[in-house]
Amino acid sequence: FIAMILFFEDSYDRIRDLMDESVQNGDDKEVKKYGICFKDVEFQYGDNKIINRANFTADQDAVTAIVGPSGCGKTTVLRLLSRLYDYDKGEITVGGEDIKSISTASLFSKISIVFQNVELFNTSVMENIRLGCKEATDEEVLAAAKLANVDDIAAKLPDGYKTMIGENGSKLSGGERQRISIARAFLKDAPIILLDEISASLDVENEMEIQSSINKLIKNKTVIIVSHRMKSIEKVDKIIVMDDGKVVCAGKHEELMKCSKLYGDMVRKSQLTEDYIY
């Protein structure tokens, strides 16, 4: 028993630290506009400043892409916006409301997130999709699944939508798992969509299938996309270029090619990668 106590000591300490963390506060608010604004936002892990006075806007009914070198803070921006982290200084607003004044329940109801690393559970395809909206009927789940091209996946499985997919979807490929995650976002139908490097580890065929699903998902939404595949974001409404935690410039693809050396270098390197033949 003494050996067991010593073995679990670190776990006890982590649980104690978690219990000591303050709870995120905020009021239940019905946000009706979904434009997003970052104003002088700062955030750091310990002594390491990840976001340094970031300023940008993402308009409602528009697609905004965030690009930059690895480690520049792109994914952290999405996590701050969704209050998975709380920023240290500055202000993030949705529809003019500071997100720190909005309860997490109210904020989460307006945001759908599709991350690169999908979290699935050892239950059926149907129930994994239903996590997007637990009150959804089977018909609503199937409609969302069809929009995300999950029908093709279910048709190949022994029990269709009732097939158990294993821990974290171990019986599925990366592209199949990603499409189930997108189906959740369709089912939730939130006005704000956050997409983080969702095609980074996919083959060309799966990427085309997922891109088709995404084009349906983002209609009439406030959309922020983090991507390292420059070709896929050339036509978006606005591109935010980040470097070392700062927003260094913003604009459309044509404008940035003329005025941003960093953006131009990223586009050229991306093209070289796509054209390379082994």
CSV table of C-alpha atoms in Angstrom, one decimal:
chain,number,residue,atom,x,y,z
A,1,PHE,CA,0.0,0.0,0.0
A,2,ILE,CA,2.9,2.4,0.7
A,3,ALA,CA,4.3,1.6,-2.7
A,4,MET,CA,1.0,2.3,-4.3
A,5,ILE,CA,0.7,5.7,-2.5
A,6,LEU,CA,4.2,6.6,-3.7
A,7,PHE,CA,3.3,5.5,-7.3
A,8,PHE,CA,0.2,7.6,-7.4
A,9,GLU,CA,1.6,10.7,-5.7
A,10,ASP,CA,2.1,12.6,-8.9
A,11,SER,CA,-1.5,11.9,-10.0
A,12,TYR,CA,-2.7,13.2,-6.6
A,13,ASP,CA,-0.7,16.4,-7.1
A,14,ARG,CA,-2.1,16.9,-10.6
A,15,ILE,CA,-5.7,16.4,-9.4
A,16,ARG,CA,-5.1,18.8,-6.5
A,17,ASP,CA,-3.7,21.4,-8.9
A,18,LEU,CA,-6.7,21.0,-11.1
A,19,MET,CA,-9.1,21.4,-8.2
A,20,ASP,CA,-7.3,24.6,-7.2
A,21,GLU,CA,-7.8,26.2,-10.7
A,22,SER,CA,-10.3,29.0,-10.9
A,23,VAL,CA,-13.6,28.3,-12.8
A,24,GLN,CA,-14.2,30.3,-15.9
A,25,ASN,CA,-16.9,32.8,-15.2
A,26,GLY,CA,-19.4,34.6,-17.5
A,27,ASP,CA,-23.1,35.3,-18.1
A,28,ASP,CA,-25.5,33.3,-20.3
A,29,LYS,CA,-25.9,35.6,-23.3
A,30,GLU,CA,-27.6,35.3,-26.6
A,31,VAL,CA,-25.0,36.5,-29.0
A,32,LYS,CA,-26.6,37.5,-32.3
A,33,LYS,CA,-23.7,38.8,-34.4
A,34,TYR,CA,-20.6,36.7,-35.0
A,35,GLY,CA,-17.8,39.0,-36.2
A,36,ILE,CA,-14.6,38.3,-34.3
A,37,CYS,CA,-12.1,40.8,-33.1
A,38,PHE,CA,-8.7,40.3,-31.5
A,39,LYS,CA,-7.3,43.6,-29.9
A,40,ASP,CA,-3.8,43.6,-28.4
A,41,VAL,CA,-4.2,40.0,-27.2
A,42,GLU,CA,-1.3,38.5,-25.3
A,43,PHE,CA,-0.9,34.9,-23.9
A,44,GLN,CA,2.0,33.0,-22.5
A,45,TYR,CA,3.0,29.6,-21.1
A,46,GLY,CA,5.1,30.3,-18.0
A,47,ASP,CA,7.8,32.7,-19.2
A,48,ASN,CA,7.3,31.9,-22.9
A,49,LYS,CA,5.1,34.5,-24.6
A,50,ILE,CA,3.1,32.7,-27.4
A,51,ILE,CA,0.8,35.5,-28.6
A,52,ASN,CA,2.2,39.0,-28.5
A,53,ARG,CA,-0.2,41.9,-29.0
A,54,ALA,CA,-2.2,40.2,-31.8
A,55,ASN,CA,-4.7,42.4,-33.7
A,56,PHE,CA,-7.1,41.2,-36.4
A,57,THR,CA,-10.7,40.8,-37.3
A,58,ALA,CA,-12.6,37.9,-38.9
A,59,ASP,CA,-15.9,39.0,-40.4
A,60,GLN,CA,-19.3,37.3,-40.3
A,61,ASP,CA,-20.2,35.4,-43.5
A,62,ALA,CA,-16.6,35.3,-44.5
A,63,VAL,CA,-13.7,32.9,-44.5
A,64,THR,CA,-10.5,34.0,-42.8
A,65,ALA,CA,-7.3,32.0,-43.0
A,66,ILE,CA,-4.4,32.1,-40.5
A,67,VAL,CA,-0.9,31.2,-41.9
A,68,GLY,CA,2.6,31.4,-40.6
A,69,PRO,CA,5.7,29.3,-39.7
A,70,SER,CA,5.4,26.4,-37.3
A,71,GLY,CA,5.2,27.5,-33.7
A,72,CYS,CA,4.0,31.1,-34.5
A,73,GLY,CA,0.8,30.7,-32.5
A,74,LYS,CA,-1.8,29.8,-35.1
A,75,THR,CA,-3.5,27.0,-33.2
A,76,THR,CA,-3.2,28.9,-29.9
A,77,VAL,CA,-5.3,31.7,-31.5
A,78,LEU,CA,-8.2,29.2,-32.1
A,79,ARG,CA,-7.8,27.8,-28.6
A,80,LEU,CA,-8.0,31.3,-27.1
A,81,LEU,CA,-11.1,32.2,-29.2
A,82,SER,CA,-12.9,29.1,-28.0
A,83,ARG,CA,-11.8,29.7,-24.4
A,84,LEU,CA,-9.9,26.5,-24.1
A,85,TYR,CA,-7.3,28.9,-22.8
A,86,ASP,CA,-7.9,32.4,-21.3
A,87,TYR,CA,-5.8,35.2,-22.7
A,88,ASP,CA,-3.6,37.3,-20.3
A,89,LYS,CA,-4.0,40.8,-21.8
A,90,GLY,CA,-6.1,42.5,-24.4
A,91,GLU,CA,-9.6,41.6,-25.6
A,92,ILE,CA,-11.3,39.1,-27.8
A,93,THR,CA,-14.9,39.9,-28.8
A,94,VAL,CA,-17.6,38.0,-30.7
A,95,GLY,CA,-20.4,40.3,-31.9
A,96,GLY,CA,-18.9,43.1,-29.8
A,97,GLU,CA,-19.1,41.0,-26.6
A,98,ASP,CA,-15.9,40.2,-24.7
A,99,ILE,CA,-15.7,36.4,-24.6
A,100,LYS,CA,-14.6,36.5,-20.9
A,101,SER,CA,-18.1,38.0,-20.1
A,102,ILE,CA,-19.9,35.1,-21.8
A,103,SER,CA,-20.4,31.8,-20.0
A,104,THR,CA,-18.6,28.9,-21.6
A,105,ALA,CA,-21.9,27.1,-22.2
A,106,SER,CA,-23.2,30.1,-24.2
A,107,LEU,CA,-19.9,30.5,-26.1
A,108,PHE,CA,-19.5,26.8,-26.9
A,109,SER,CA,-23.1,26.6,-28.3
A,110,LYS,CA,-22.0,29.1,-31.0
A,111,ILE,CA,-18.7,27.4,-32.0
A,112,SER,CA,-17.9,24.2,-33.9
A,113,ILE,CA,-14.2,23.1,-33.9
A,114,VAL,CA,-12.6,20.6,-36.2
A,115,PHE,CA,-9.0,20.0,-35.1
A,116,GLN,CA,-6.3,18.0,-36.8
A,117,ASN,CA,-6.3,15.4,-34.1
A,118,VAL,CA,-9.8,13.9,-34.0
A,119,GLU,CA,-11.2,12.5,-30.7
A,120,LEU,CA,-13.6,9.5,-31.2
A,121,PHE,CA,-15.0,7.0,-28.8
A,122,ASN,CA,-15.4,3.2,-28.8
A,123,THR,CA,-19.1,3.3,-29.8
A,124,SER,CA,-21.0,3.3,-33.1
A,125,VAL,CA,-20.5,5.7,-36.0
A,126,MET,CA,-24.0,7.1,-35.3
A,127,GLU,CA,-23.3,7.9,-31.7
A,128,ASN,CA,-19.9,9.4,-32.4
A,129,ILE,CA,-21.6,11.9,-34.8
A,130,ARG,CA,-24.4,12.5,-32.3
A,131,LEU,CA,-21.9,14.1,-29.9
A,132,GLY,CA,-22.3,17.2,-32.1
A,133,CYS,CA,-25.8,17.6,-30.7
A,134,LYS,CA,-26.9,15.0,-28.2
A,135,GLU,CA,-30.6,15.8,-28.7
A,136,ALA,CA,-30.5,15.1,-32.4
A,137,THR,CA,-32.8,12.5,-33.9
A,138,ASP,CA,-31.4,9.6,-36.0
A,139,GLU,CA,-32.7,11.3,-39.1
A,140,GLU,CA,-30.8,14.5,-38.3
A,141,VAL,CA,-27.6,12.5,-37.6
A,142,LEU,CA,-27.9,10.7,-40.9
A,143,ALA,CA,-28.6,14.0,-42.8
A,144,ALA,CA,-25.4,15.5,-41.3
A,145,ALA,CA,-23.5,12.3,-42.1
A,146,LYS,CA,-24.6,12.5,-45.7
A,147,LEU,CA,-23.4,16.1,-46.0
A,148,ALA,CA,-20.0,15.1,-44.7
A,149,ASN,CA,-19.8,12.1,-47.1
A,150,VAL,CA,-19.9,9.6,-44.3
A,151,ASP,CA,-22.3,7.5,-46.3
A,152,ASP,CA,-19.4,6.0,-48.2
A,153,ILE,CA,-17.7,5.0,-45.0
A,154,ALA,CA,-20.8,3.4,-43.4
A,155,ALA,CA,-21.5,1.4,-46.6
A,156,LYS,CA,-18.1,-0.4,-46.2
A,157,LEU,CA,-18.6,-1.3,-42.5
A,158,PRO,CA,-20.2,-4.6,-41.5
A,159,ASP,CA,-23.0,-3.0,-39.5
A,160,GLY,CA,-23.2,0.3,-41.3
A,161,TYR,CA,-23.8,3.3,-38.9
A,162,LYS,CA,-24.2,0.9,-36.0
A,163,THR,CA,-20.6,-0.5,-36.4
A,164,MET,CA,-18.4,-0.1,-33.3
A,165,ILE,CA,-15.3,1.8,-34.4
A,166,GLY,CA,-12.8,1.0,-31.6
A,167,GLU,CA,-11.0,3.2,-29.2
A,168,ASN,CA,-10.5,6.6,-30.8
A,169,GLY,CA,-11.7,5.2,-34.1
A,170,SER,CA,-8.9,2.7,-34.4
A,171,LYS,CA,-10.8,0.7,-37.0
A,172,LEU,CA,-11.0,3.7,-39.4
A,173,SER,CA,-8.4,5.6,-41.5
A,174,GLY,CA,-7.4,9.1,-40.7
A,175,GLY,CA,-9.6,10.5,-43.5
A,176,GLU,CA,-12.6,8.5,-42.3
A,177,ARG,CA,-12.1,9.8,-38.7
A,178,GLN,CA,-11.9,13.3,-40.0
A,179,ARG,CA,-15.1,13.1,-41.9
A,180,ILE,CA,-16.9,11.9,-38.8
A,181,SER,CA,-15.6,14.9,-37.0
A,182,ILE,CA,-16.9,17.2,-39.8
A,183,ALA,CA,-20.3,15.4,-39.6
A,184,ARG,CA,-20.4,16.5,-35.9
A,185,ALA,CA,-19.9,20.1,-37.0
A,186,PHE,CA,-22.7,19.8,-39.5
A,187,LEU,CA,-25.0,18.4,-36.9
A,188,LYS,CA,-24.2,21.2,-34.4
A,189,ASP,CA,-24.7,23.9,-37.1
A,190,ALA,CA,-22.9,26.6,-35.1
A,191,PRO,CA,-22.5,30.1,-36.7
A,192,ILE,CA,-18.7,30.1,-36.0
A,193,ILE,CA,-16.5,27.4,-37.5
A,194,LEU,CA,-12.8,26.8,-36.5
A,195,LEU,CA,-10.8,24.5,-38.7
A,196,ASP,CA,-7.2,23.6,-37.6
A,197,GLU,CA,-4.9,21.9,-40.1
A,198,ILE,CA,-7.6,19.3,-40.8
A,199,SER,CA,-5.9,18.0,-44.0
A,200,ALA,CA,-2.3,17.9,-42.8
A,201,SER,CA,-2.0,14.1,-42.6
A,202,LEU,CA,-4.4,13.0,-45.4
A,203,ASP,CA,-3.8,11.5,-48.8
A,204,VAL,CA,-5.0,13.4,-51.9
A,205,GLU,CA,-8.2,11.4,-52.4
A,206,ASN,CA,-9.3,11.9,-48.8
A,207,GLU,CA,-8.4,15.5,-48.9
A,208,MET,CA,-10.6,16.1,-51.9
A,209,GLU,CA,-13.5,14.4,-50.2
A,210,ILE,CA,-13.1,16.4,-47.0
A,211,GLN,CA,-12.7,19.7,-49.0
A,212,SER,CA,-16.0,19.0,-50.6
A,213,SER,CA,-17.6,18.5,-47.2
A,214,ILE,CA,-16.0,21.7,-45.8
A,215,ASN,CA,-17.3,23.8,-48.7
A,216,LYS,CA,-20.8,22.8,-47.7
A,217,LEU,CA,-20.2,23.3,-44.0
A,218,ILE,CA,-18.8,26.9,-44.2
A,219,LYS,CA,-21.7,28.6,-46.1
A,220,ASN,CA,-23.0,31.7,-44.3
A,221,LYS,CA,-20.7,31.2,-41.3
A,222,THR,CA,-17.9,33.0,-39.6
A,223,VAL,CA,-15.0,30.7,-40.5
A,224,ILE,CA,-11.4,30.7,-39.4
A,225,ILE,CA,-9.0,28.2,-41.0
A,226,VAL,CA,-5.5,27.4,-39.9
A,227,SER,CA,-3.6,25.8,-42.8
A,228,HIS,CA,-0.1,25.1,-44.0
A,229,ARG,CA,-1.3,24.2,-47.5
A,230,MET,CA,-1.2,27.6,-49.2
A,231,LYS,CA,-3.0,26.6,-52.4
A,232,SER,CA,-6.1,25.7,-50.4
A,233,ILE,CA,-6.5,29.2,-48.9
A,234,GLU,CA,-5.7,31.5,-51.8
A,235,LYS,CA,-9.4,32.3,-52.5
A,236,VAL,CA,-10.5,33.1,-49.0
A,237,ASP,CA,-11.8,36.5,-48.0
A,238,LYS,CA,-8.9,37.4,-45.8
A,239,ILE,CA,-5.5,35.9,-44.9
A,240,ILE,CA,-3.8,36.7,-41.6
A,241,VAL,CA,0.0,36.2,-41.6
A,242,MET,CA,1.6,35.5,-38.2
A,243,ASP,CA,5.2,35.3,-37.1
A,244,ASP,CA,6.5,34.8,-33.6
A,245,GLY,CA,3.1,35.3,-32.0
A,246,LYS,CA,2.4,38.6,-33.9
A,247,VAL,CA,0.1,39.4,-36.8
A,248,VAL,CA,2.6,40.9,-39.3
A,249,CYS,CA,0.1,41.6,-42.1
A,250,ALA,CA,-3.4,40.8,-43.4
A,251,GLY,CA,-5.2,41.0,-46.8
A,252,LYS,CA,-6.1,38.9,-49.8
A,253,HIS,CA,-3.6,36.6,-51.6
A,254,GLU,CA,-2.8,39.0,-54.4
A,255,GLU,CA,-2.1,41.9,-52.0
A,256,LEU,CA,0.1,39.7,-49.7
A,257,MET,CA,2.2,38.4,-52.6
A,258,LYS,CA,3.2,42.0,-53.4
A,259,CYS,CA,3.8,43.3,-49.8
A,260,SER,CA,4.7,40.4,-47.6
A,261,LYS,CA,8.1,38.6,-48.1
A,262,LEU,CA,7.2,36.0,-45.5
A,263,TYR,CA,3.9,35.1,-47.2
A,264,GLY,CA,5.6,35.0,-50.6
A,265,ASP,CA,8.3,32.7,-49.3
A,266,MET,CA,5.7,30.4,-47.8
A,267,VAL,CA,3.7,30.2,-51.1
A,268,ARG,CA,6.9,29.4,-53.1
A,269,LYS,CA,8.0,26.7,-50.6
A,270,SER,CA,4.6,25.2,-50.6
A,271,GLN,CA,4.6,25.1,-54.4
A,272,LEU,CA,8.1,23.5,-54.5
A,273,THR,CA,6.8,20.8,-52.1
A,274,GLU,CA,3.8,20.0,-54.2
A,275,ASP,CA,5.9,19.9,-57.4
A,276,TYR,CA,8.7,17.8,-56.0
A,277,ILE,CA,9.1,14.3,-57.6
A,278,TYR,CA,11.0,11.6,-55.7
